[in-house]
Short mmCIF file of N, CA and C in Angstrom, two decimals:
data_model
loop_
_atom_site.label_atom_id
_atom_site.label_comp_id
_atom_site.label_asym_id
_atom_site.label_seq_id
_atom_site.Cartn_x
_atom_site.Cartn_y
_atom_site.Cartn_z
N UNK A 185 113.46 128.34 102.00
CA UNK A 185 113.12 127.71 100.74
C UNK A 185 112.76 126.25 100.99
N UNK A 186 111.62 125.83 100.52
CA UNK A 186 111.19 124.45 100.68
C UNK A 186 111.62 123.67 99.44
N UNK A 187 112.34 122.57 99.69
CA UNK A 187 112.76 121.74 98.56
C UNK A 187 111.71 120.67 98.31
N UNK A 188 111.41 120.46 97.04
CA UNK A 188 110.45 119.40 96.73
C UNK A 188 111.16 118.05 96.83
N UNK A 189 110.37 117.02 97.00
CA UNK A 189 110.92 115.67 97.11
C UNK A 189 111.59 115.28 95.81
N UNK A 190 112.74 114.61 95.93
CA UNK A 190 113.43 114.13 94.75
C UNK A 190 112.55 113.09 94.06
N UNK A 191 112.51 113.15 92.72
CA UNK A 191 111.75 112.18 91.92
C UNK A 191 112.67 111.05 91.50
N UNK A 192 112.26 109.84 91.79
CA UNK A 192 113.05 108.66 91.50
C UNK A 192 112.27 107.73 90.59
N UNK A 193 112.96 107.18 89.57
CA UNK A 193 112.37 106.17 88.71
C UNK A 193 113.06 104.85 89.02
N UNK A 194 112.28 103.86 89.50
CA UNK A 194 112.79 102.52 89.78
C UNK A 194 112.45 101.62 88.59
N UNK A 195 113.47 100.97 88.03
CA UNK A 195 113.29 100.13 86.85
C UNK A 195 113.68 98.69 87.21
N UNK A 196 112.68 97.83 87.27
CA UNK A 196 112.92 96.42 87.58
C UNK A 196 111.80 95.61 86.94
N UNK A 197 112.15 94.46 86.36
CA UNK A 197 111.11 93.66 85.71
C UNK A 197 110.31 92.83 86.70
N UNK A 198 110.68 92.88 87.98
CA UNK A 198 109.94 92.20 89.04
C UNK A 198 109.04 93.22 89.73
N UNK A 199 107.74 93.13 89.51
CA UNK A 199 106.81 94.12 90.07
C UNK A 199 106.86 94.16 91.60
N UNK A 200 107.20 93.03 92.23
CA UNK A 200 107.30 93.02 93.71
C UNK A 200 108.45 93.89 94.19
N UNK A 201 109.57 93.85 93.47
CA UNK A 201 110.72 94.69 93.82
C UNK A 201 110.36 96.15 93.63
N UNK A 202 109.72 96.47 92.51
CA UNK A 202 109.30 97.85 92.26
C UNK A 202 108.37 98.34 93.36
N UNK A 203 107.41 97.50 93.74
CA UNK A 203 106.45 97.89 94.78
C UNK A 203 107.15 98.11 96.12
N UNK A 204 108.06 97.22 96.47
CA UNK A 204 108.79 97.35 97.73
C UNK A 204 109.64 98.63 97.72
N UNK A 205 110.38 98.85 96.63
CA UNK A 205 111.20 100.06 96.53
C UNK A 205 110.33 101.31 96.61
N UNK A 206 109.17 101.26 95.95
CA UNK A 206 108.28 102.43 95.96
C UNK A 206 107.79 102.73 97.37
N UNK A 207 107.38 101.70 98.10
CA UNK A 207 106.88 101.90 99.47
C UNK A 207 108.00 102.44 100.37
N UNK A 208 109.15 101.80 100.34
CA UNK A 208 110.25 102.18 101.22
C UNK A 208 110.74 103.60 100.93
N UNK A 209 110.93 103.91 99.65
CA UNK A 209 111.46 105.22 99.30
C UNK A 209 110.42 106.33 99.46
N UNK A 210 109.15 106.01 99.27
CA UNK A 210 108.09 106.99 99.52
C UNK A 210 108.04 107.33 101.01
N UNK A 211 108.15 106.30 101.84
CA UNK A 211 108.19 106.54 103.30
C UNK A 211 109.40 107.38 103.70
N UNK A 212 110.48 107.27 102.93
CA UNK A 212 111.69 108.05 103.21
C UNK A 212 111.58 109.48 102.66
N UNK A 213 110.44 109.80 102.02
CA UNK A 213 110.20 111.17 101.60
C UNK A 213 110.43 111.46 100.13
N UNK A 214 110.60 110.42 99.32
CA UNK A 214 110.84 110.62 97.89
C UNK A 214 109.57 110.40 97.09
N UNK A 215 109.52 111.00 95.90
CA UNK A 215 108.43 110.82 94.95
C UNK A 215 108.89 109.73 93.99
N UNK A 216 108.27 108.55 94.05
CA UNK A 216 108.78 107.38 93.34
C UNK A 216 107.81 106.89 92.28
N UNK A 217 108.35 106.68 91.08
CA UNK A 217 107.61 106.08 89.98
C UNK A 217 108.32 104.77 89.63
N UNK A 218 107.60 103.85 88.99
CA UNK A 218 108.20 102.57 88.63
C UNK A 218 108.02 102.28 87.15
N UNK A 219 108.94 101.47 86.63
CA UNK A 219 108.90 101.03 85.25
C UNK A 219 109.39 99.59 85.23
N UNK A 220 108.78 98.75 84.38
CA UNK A 220 109.15 97.33 84.37
C UNK A 220 110.03 96.92 83.20
N UNK A 221 110.48 97.90 82.39
CA UNK A 221 111.38 97.55 81.28
C UNK A 221 112.25 98.75 80.92
N UNK A 222 113.43 98.47 80.36
CA UNK A 222 114.29 99.57 79.90
C UNK A 222 113.60 100.44 78.85
N UNK A 223 112.86 99.83 77.92
CA UNK A 223 112.22 100.62 76.86
C UNK A 223 111.17 101.57 77.45
N UNK A 224 110.38 101.09 78.40
CA UNK A 224 109.39 101.96 79.06
C UNK A 224 110.10 103.06 79.84
N UNK A 225 111.17 102.71 80.53
CA UNK A 225 111.91 103.71 81.30
C UNK A 225 112.44 104.82 80.39
N UNK A 226 113.01 104.44 79.23
CA UNK A 226 113.54 105.45 78.31
C UNK A 226 112.44 106.35 77.77
N UNK A 227 111.26 105.78 77.48
CA UNK A 227 110.13 106.60 77.02
C UNK A 227 109.76 107.63 78.09
N UNK A 228 109.69 107.18 79.34
CA UNK A 228 109.31 108.09 80.44
C UNK A 228 110.37 109.16 80.66
N UNK A 229 111.64 108.77 80.52
CA UNK A 229 112.72 109.73 80.75
C UNK A 229 112.75 110.81 79.67
N UNK A 230 112.15 110.54 78.52
CA UNK A 230 112.08 111.55 77.46
C UNK A 230 111.01 112.61 77.75
N UNK A 231 110.00 112.25 78.54
CA UNK A 231 108.88 113.17 78.76
C UNK A 231 108.72 113.62 80.21
N UNK A 232 109.38 112.95 81.14
CA UNK A 232 109.26 113.30 82.55
C UNK A 232 110.64 113.62 83.13
N UNK A 233 110.65 114.39 84.20
CA UNK A 233 111.90 114.77 84.85
C UNK A 233 112.07 113.95 86.13
N UNK A 234 113.23 113.29 86.24
CA UNK A 234 113.57 112.53 87.44
C UNK A 234 114.93 113.01 87.95
N UNK A 235 115.14 112.87 89.25
CA UNK A 235 116.39 113.25 89.88
C UNK A 235 117.35 112.07 90.00
N UNK A 236 116.81 110.85 89.87
CA UNK A 236 117.60 109.65 90.07
C UNK A 236 116.90 108.47 89.41
N UNK A 237 117.71 107.54 88.86
CA UNK A 237 117.18 106.28 88.35
C UNK A 237 117.82 105.16 89.14
N UNK A 238 117.00 104.22 89.59
CA UNK A 238 117.48 102.99 90.22
C UNK A 238 117.10 101.88 89.27
N UNK A 239 118.08 101.12 88.78
CA UNK A 239 117.78 100.11 87.78
C UNK A 239 118.45 98.77 88.06
N UNK A 240 117.75 97.74 87.70
CA UNK A 240 118.27 96.38 87.73
C UNK A 240 118.99 96.14 86.41
N UNK A 241 119.66 94.99 86.30
CA UNK A 241 120.17 94.54 85.01
C UNK A 241 119.08 93.68 84.37
N UNK A 242 119.03 93.66 83.04
CA UNK A 242 117.96 92.95 82.33
C UNK A 242 118.55 91.95 81.35
N UNK A 243 118.76 90.70 81.78
CA UNK A 243 119.42 89.72 80.93
C UNK A 243 118.64 89.32 79.69
N UNK A 244 117.34 89.49 79.67
CA UNK A 244 116.52 89.03 78.54
C UNK A 244 116.09 90.16 77.62
N UNK A 245 116.71 91.31 77.74
CA UNK A 245 116.34 92.43 76.86
C UNK A 245 117.59 92.93 76.16
N UNK A 246 117.49 94.11 75.60
CA UNK A 246 118.64 94.70 74.92
C UNK A 246 119.80 94.84 75.91
N UNK A 247 120.94 95.07 75.40
CA UNK A 247 122.15 95.18 76.20
C UNK A 247 122.00 96.20 77.33
N UNK A 248 122.44 95.79 78.53
CA UNK A 248 122.41 96.70 79.68
C UNK A 248 123.29 97.92 79.43
N UNK A 249 124.44 97.70 78.79
CA UNK A 249 125.34 98.82 78.50
C UNK A 249 124.66 99.81 77.54
N UNK A 250 123.93 99.30 76.55
CA UNK A 250 123.22 100.18 75.61
C UNK A 250 122.14 100.97 76.33
N UNK A 251 121.42 100.32 77.26
CA UNK A 251 120.40 101.01 78.05
C UNK A 251 121.03 102.13 78.86
N UNK A 252 122.13 101.84 79.54
CA UNK A 252 122.80 102.86 80.35
C UNK A 252 123.31 104.00 79.48
N UNK A 253 123.83 103.68 78.30
CA UNK A 253 124.33 104.71 77.39
C UNK A 253 123.20 105.62 76.93
N UNK A 254 122.05 105.04 76.55
CA UNK A 254 120.90 105.85 76.13
C UNK A 254 120.37 106.69 77.28
N UNK A 255 120.34 106.11 78.46
CA UNK A 255 119.90 106.84 79.65
C UNK A 255 120.82 108.04 79.88
N UNK A 256 122.13 107.81 79.79
CA UNK A 256 123.10 108.89 79.98
C UNK A 256 123.00 109.95 78.88
N UNK A 257 122.65 109.55 77.66
CA UNK A 257 122.48 110.52 76.57
C UNK A 257 121.30 111.44 76.84
N UNK A 258 120.24 110.89 77.40
CA UNK A 258 119.05 111.69 77.71
C UNK A 258 119.33 112.72 78.79
N UNK A 259 120.12 112.32 79.80
CA UNK A 259 120.43 113.22 80.90
C UNK A 259 121.78 112.82 81.51
N UNK A 260 122.88 113.37 80.98
CA UNK A 260 124.21 112.95 81.41
C UNK A 260 124.50 113.15 82.89
N UNK A 261 123.85 114.12 83.52
CA UNK A 261 124.17 114.41 84.92
C UNK A 261 123.27 113.69 85.92
N UNK A 262 122.23 113.00 85.43
CA UNK A 262 121.33 112.31 86.35
C UNK A 262 122.03 111.10 86.97
N UNK A 263 122.01 110.99 88.30
CA UNK A 263 122.64 109.84 88.93
C UNK A 263 121.84 108.55 88.70
N UNK A 264 122.60 107.45 88.65
CA UNK A 264 122.01 106.13 88.43
C UNK A 264 122.57 105.17 89.47
N UNK A 265 121.66 104.47 90.15
CA UNK A 265 122.06 103.41 91.08
C UNK A 265 121.71 102.09 90.42
N UNK A 266 122.70 101.22 90.32
CA UNK A 266 122.51 99.89 89.78
C UNK A 266 122.23 98.94 90.93
N UNK A 267 121.08 98.25 90.84
CA UNK A 267 120.69 97.28 91.87
C UNK A 267 120.60 95.93 91.17
N UNK A 268 121.43 94.99 91.59
CA UNK A 268 121.46 93.72 90.87
C UNK A 268 121.84 92.55 91.77
N UNK A 269 121.41 91.38 91.38
CA UNK A 269 121.82 90.16 92.05
C UNK A 269 123.11 89.61 91.46
N UNK A 270 123.55 90.21 90.36
CA UNK A 270 124.79 89.81 89.71
C UNK A 270 125.96 90.40 90.51
N UNK A 271 126.75 89.54 91.13
CA UNK A 271 127.86 90.01 91.96
C UNK A 271 129.06 90.45 91.13
N UNK A 272 128.97 90.28 89.81
CA UNK A 272 130.06 90.66 88.92
C UNK A 272 129.49 91.31 87.66
N UNK A 273 128.83 92.48 87.80
CA UNK A 273 128.22 93.11 86.63
C UNK A 273 129.29 93.53 85.62
N UNK A 274 128.91 93.62 84.34
CA UNK A 274 129.87 94.02 83.31
C UNK A 274 130.50 95.38 83.64
N UNK A 275 131.79 95.50 83.40
CA UNK A 275 132.51 96.75 83.70
C UNK A 275 131.95 97.94 82.93
N UNK A 276 131.53 97.72 81.67
CA UNK A 276 131.00 98.85 80.88
C UNK A 276 129.70 99.38 81.47
N UNK A 277 128.98 98.55 82.21
CA UNK A 277 127.77 99.00 82.90
C UNK A 277 128.14 99.66 84.22
N UNK A 278 129.05 99.02 84.96
CA UNK A 278 129.47 99.56 86.25
C UNK A 278 130.03 100.98 86.14
N UNK A 279 130.83 101.22 85.10
CA UNK A 279 131.47 102.54 85.00
C UNK A 279 130.46 103.64 84.69
N UNK A 280 129.25 103.28 84.27
CA UNK A 280 128.22 104.28 84.00
C UNK A 280 127.28 104.50 85.19
N UNK A 281 127.46 103.70 86.24
CA UNK A 281 126.60 103.82 87.43
C UNK A 281 127.30 104.67 88.49
N UNK A 282 126.48 105.37 89.29
CA UNK A 282 127.03 106.17 90.37
C UNK A 282 127.18 105.36 91.65
N UNK A 283 126.42 104.28 91.75
CA UNK A 283 126.50 103.42 92.93
C UNK A 283 125.98 102.04 92.56
N UNK A 284 126.40 101.05 93.33
CA UNK A 284 125.97 99.67 93.14
C UNK A 284 125.42 99.15 94.47
N UNK A 285 124.20 98.59 94.42
CA UNK A 285 123.61 97.94 95.58
C UNK A 285 123.31 96.51 95.16
N UNK A 286 123.90 95.54 95.87
CA UNK A 286 123.76 94.14 95.50
C UNK A 286 122.54 93.54 96.19
N UNK A 287 121.69 92.84 95.39
CA UNK A 287 120.54 92.12 95.94
C UNK A 287 121.07 90.89 96.65
N UNK A 288 120.47 90.39 97.65
CA UNK A 288 119.36 90.92 98.40
C UNK A 288 119.91 91.96 99.37
N UNK A 289 119.41 93.15 99.23
CA UNK A 289 119.91 94.27 100.01
C UNK A 289 118.95 94.59 101.13
N UNK A 290 119.48 95.25 102.16
CA UNK A 290 118.61 95.71 103.22
C UNK A 290 117.94 96.99 102.73
N UNK A 291 116.78 97.27 103.26
CA UNK A 291 116.07 98.48 102.86
C UNK A 291 116.86 99.71 103.28
N UNK A 292 117.57 99.62 104.40
CA UNK A 292 118.42 100.74 104.82
C UNK A 292 119.55 100.98 103.84
N UNK A 293 120.12 99.90 103.29
CA UNK A 293 121.21 100.05 102.31
C UNK A 293 120.72 100.81 101.09
N UNK A 294 119.51 100.53 100.65
CA UNK A 294 118.95 101.23 99.50
C UNK A 294 118.72 102.70 99.81
N UNK A 295 118.06 103.00 100.91
CA UNK A 295 117.78 104.41 101.24
C UNK A 295 119.08 105.17 101.51
N UNK A 296 120.07 104.53 102.14
CA UNK A 296 121.36 105.18 102.38
C UNK A 296 122.04 105.51 101.06
N UNK A 297 122.01 104.58 100.11
CA UNK A 297 122.62 104.80 98.81
C UNK A 297 121.91 105.93 98.06
N UNK A 298 120.58 105.94 98.10
CA UNK A 298 119.81 107.01 97.46
C UNK A 298 120.19 108.36 98.05
N UNK A 299 120.21 108.45 99.36
CA UNK A 299 120.53 109.71 100.04
C UNK A 299 121.94 110.19 99.65
N UNK A 300 122.90 109.27 99.64
CA UNK A 300 124.29 109.62 99.33
C UNK A 300 124.45 110.07 97.87
N UNK A 301 123.85 109.33 96.95
CA UNK A 301 123.99 109.67 95.53
C UNK A 301 123.30 111.00 95.21
N UNK A 302 122.14 111.24 95.80
CA UNK A 302 121.45 112.52 95.56
C UNK A 302 122.25 113.68 96.15
N UNK A 303 122.86 113.49 97.31
CA UNK A 303 123.70 114.52 97.92
C UNK A 303 124.90 114.82 97.03
N UNK A 304 125.57 113.79 96.54
CA UNK A 304 126.71 113.99 95.65
C UNK A 304 126.29 114.74 94.39
N UNK A 305 125.12 114.41 93.85
CA UNK A 305 124.61 115.08 92.66
C UNK A 305 124.37 116.56 92.93
N UNK A 306 123.76 116.88 94.07
CA UNK A 306 123.52 118.27 94.44
C UNK A 306 124.84 119.05 94.58
N UNK A 307 125.82 118.40 95.23
CA UNK A 307 127.11 119.06 95.43
C UNK A 307 127.82 119.33 94.10
N UNK A 308 127.70 118.41 93.13
CA UNK A 308 128.29 118.64 91.81
C UNK A 308 127.64 119.83 91.12
N UNK A 309 126.31 119.97 91.28
CA UNK A 309 125.61 121.08 90.64
C UNK A 309 125.99 122.41 91.26
N UNK A 310 126.21 122.41 92.59
CA UNK A 310 126.59 123.64 93.28
C UNK A 310 127.99 124.06 92.86
N UNK A 311 128.84 123.05 92.63
CA UNK A 311 130.19 123.33 92.15
C UNK A 311 131.12 123.37 93.29
#
């Protein structure tokens, strides 16, 4: 059985970060899409299927906790990796994330976290 590449949505308001994540994760064998805002990400998550979301925190938009809650309502079992430069993210956001990667991160740290979170997600589905 051939498994298709996991689909990942990267959400960051910095287009350079999105581009870098897309290049690195595509080279690692994933199908990567990008979004530059929580509202755009939520629209896409309503119409497209993703296996994982990687998201930054967004200080100038709606509450990060509200974004994570809406994301979880759309797909409660989808893993979420929080990538942020904030070394002390709000607890209500942290408890909704499956993993935390602190900026500036190594590209290996990101791909390792993606691989680990997707594996854990698969194992939960298998039971």
